[in-house]
Structures are given as structure tokens and as C-alpha cells.
């Protein structure tokens, strides 16, 4: 039977969000109904609400979630009713060219639920990143559910579903940070600080946090930065990074902002043949102009990180285990726990840089 639950939607561009009744259909053959426990508030939700993604309103917002499997479609084998899961927005297909080449984190045919969730008048909802979890329940594909150790606090676990995974993975997966490396991270919000935590986890010995906001540099230090650079106080960040790395530049520089000027800083802050990882998301109108010869003469690797190049089935349980063992302080990313009515206030706090993550608890 279809179920009616409460969910937070964005009905039209730039309008405040609304808490309304939504209809969860019976799960299709490979679909799963998840009772949502928690859902982090991500910049991408705000981007949906403000028209930055597409105009397929109304959106059911929320995509960084943990919960309990409540019911499953007839062909589901991947999870069972009662499983504690983190949701992901890239359920890999196993069949596309990327998957068959053994690089499933680039899968371009990822799965979502087979049926739409709707408003009570039948209007189809577009779930944010194919999830839609600022809701008491949501409908996803079984591959979007990854079972993890149920002793992990869901307010912490859910953060692996998007931003924290993107940052951790930018360092550990895309940047391939290793023991003894020097790492610089530009932009110390949730994603950048997760990259710092990832660099620390991977054994980097010099971890330089760069931001224009003193409170963000404090968060960064708390999460493992060994040095900080206040970019509002100096002209040449790249020179400052070099000074902290024996005159060479960092082995891996992660741009968690995604603007032409931060990318340029990242590029010139790295050591010869070092790696730049772009994980901050630029907007379409941004342009970068740099001497082509510099790309040649500096060598190395320029990479972009999608969702931290993660594989949920590989990475979520492992990172949760590291958290439970006290080796990865994921709990420090939870700045506040809020109710389902507080999403707009959380958007504001996020825009003002007052929070690493606000987490809706249901
Ligand atoms: Zn695939
Ligand atoms: Zn997100």
C-alpha cells in the first residue's frame, strides 16, 4: 500500500521550503522503502531550491541520509527489512563501460527507484540526487543502500552519504595521499575539513589548511591540520604553502572551493609533479586563464573528484568502523541537530559559514 508521510519540498525557485504530505508508493521489484533516521543539510539541497541544478520542481530535498530498511521489493537481495543503512546517490550498475573496465566509481548508469514519489494530488516529485530524504520515509533503489555497523550514531553516519565522503575521498581516493605526504586544502567548510581528516587518516605529516575565515581554520586544526594560512591576511598563498613545505610546495593540493582563483592558487601551491584535486564545484560561467606552458613545466596530475571517487559498498562500512574505533572523528562534523521544520534556518547558517553540518533528526 502507498504510504503518506511528511517531507520537505521546494515547490518553486527561491521560495521557502514547505513541509507537506508526500506519497511513497509500493516499492518496485528492486526498490526499498527506508525509514529515515537522519539527513544532513548539504549545499546541493540549497542549489536545488534556488534553481542551481535544474527546473524540475517540485523537489523533495535531502540526500545525505541514514535510516532503517522498512520494506523491500520482491527482487531485492542486497538488504533486508530492519537493516541500518547509509544512502548513496551513485548506485553503480556493474554493466556500463566504466564498471566493466573496473572503474565503477565512474559509473554513468547509476540506479534510482523505479517509481516516483508524489504529492497527494499525484504531482511527481524530483528527489534531490535521486534520494529525497528530508522526509519520514523515502523510496530508493536497493543499490543506494549500504549496510553499516548499527552502533554508529545515525547523525554521524549519514554524513558519509555526501559531503564528508566527497572530502575524505578527494584526499584518500582521488589524491591518493600517503604516509609522509604534505597536503594543502583550500576552503575549510565541511568538504575541505573532511579532506583534512582524510589526509590525516592516510598519514600525511604536513597538512595545511587555507581559508579566509578564522573560525573555519579552527575547525580545520581540530580535524587534523598541522598549519593554517589565513588567506584574508596575505597576498600570496602559494608562497606561504611553499614556505611551510621546505620551499617545494605540497605533494597534494585540494581545491574544495572550485573558483578560478582558488584553482590557480592550488596549481601553484604544489610541488613539481604534485597533484591538484578539484572537489569544489565551479559554476558554468567560470573561466580560467593561465599560461599553457606552466601546465607542461609543472608536470604532475590535475584531477577532479566526483563524490570522492567513492564506492559506497567499499568505503562506508570501512569509514564507519574507523569512526567507531576512534580513528576518524566524524562526529566533529555534526555542528547541530535540528528538526524537519528547520531546513531553511539551516540553509541560512550554512550560507553564513556558521556550521560544518546541520543534521535533521526524525
Ligand atoms: Zn556502471
Ligand atoms: Zn550533498
PDB file of N, CA, C and O and ligand atoms in Angstrom, residues 42 44 63 162, ligand 2:
ATOM      1  N   UNK A  42      22.943  19.776   2.955  1.00  0.00           N
ATOM      2  CA  UNK A  42      24.088  19.930   2.048  1.00  0.00           C
ATOM      3  C   UNK A  42      23.866  21.144   1.141  1.00  0.00           C
ATOM      4  O   UNK A  42      22.729  21.519   0.854  1.00  0.00           O
ATOM      5  N   UNK A  44      24.049  21.219  -1.905  1.00  0.00           N
ATOM      6  CA  UNK A  44      23.317  20.817  -3.111  1.00  0.00           C
ATOM      7  C   UNK A  44      21.800  20.949  -2.903  1.00  0.00           C
ATOM      8  O   UNK A  44      21.075  21.265  -3.846  1.00  0.00           O
ATOM      9  N   UNK A  63      19.514  14.487   0.882  1.00  0.00           N
ATOM     10  CA  UNK A  63      20.138  13.354   0.190  1.00  0.00           C
ATOM     11  C   UNK A  63      21.319  12.771   0.964  1.00  0.00           C
ATOM     12  O   UNK A  63      22.066  11.968   0.427  1.00  0.00           O
ATOM     13  N   UNK A 162      27.226  12.098   1.553  1.00  0.00           N
ATOM     14  CA  UNK A 162      27.549  13.108   0.539  1.00  0.00           C
ATOM     15  C   UNK A 162      28.812  13.884   0.873  1.00  0.00           C
ATOM     16  O   UNK A 162      29.908  13.489   0.512  1.00  0.00           O
TER      17      UNK A 162
HETATM   18 ZN1  LIG B   2      25.331  16.735  -0.987  1.00  0.00          ZN
END
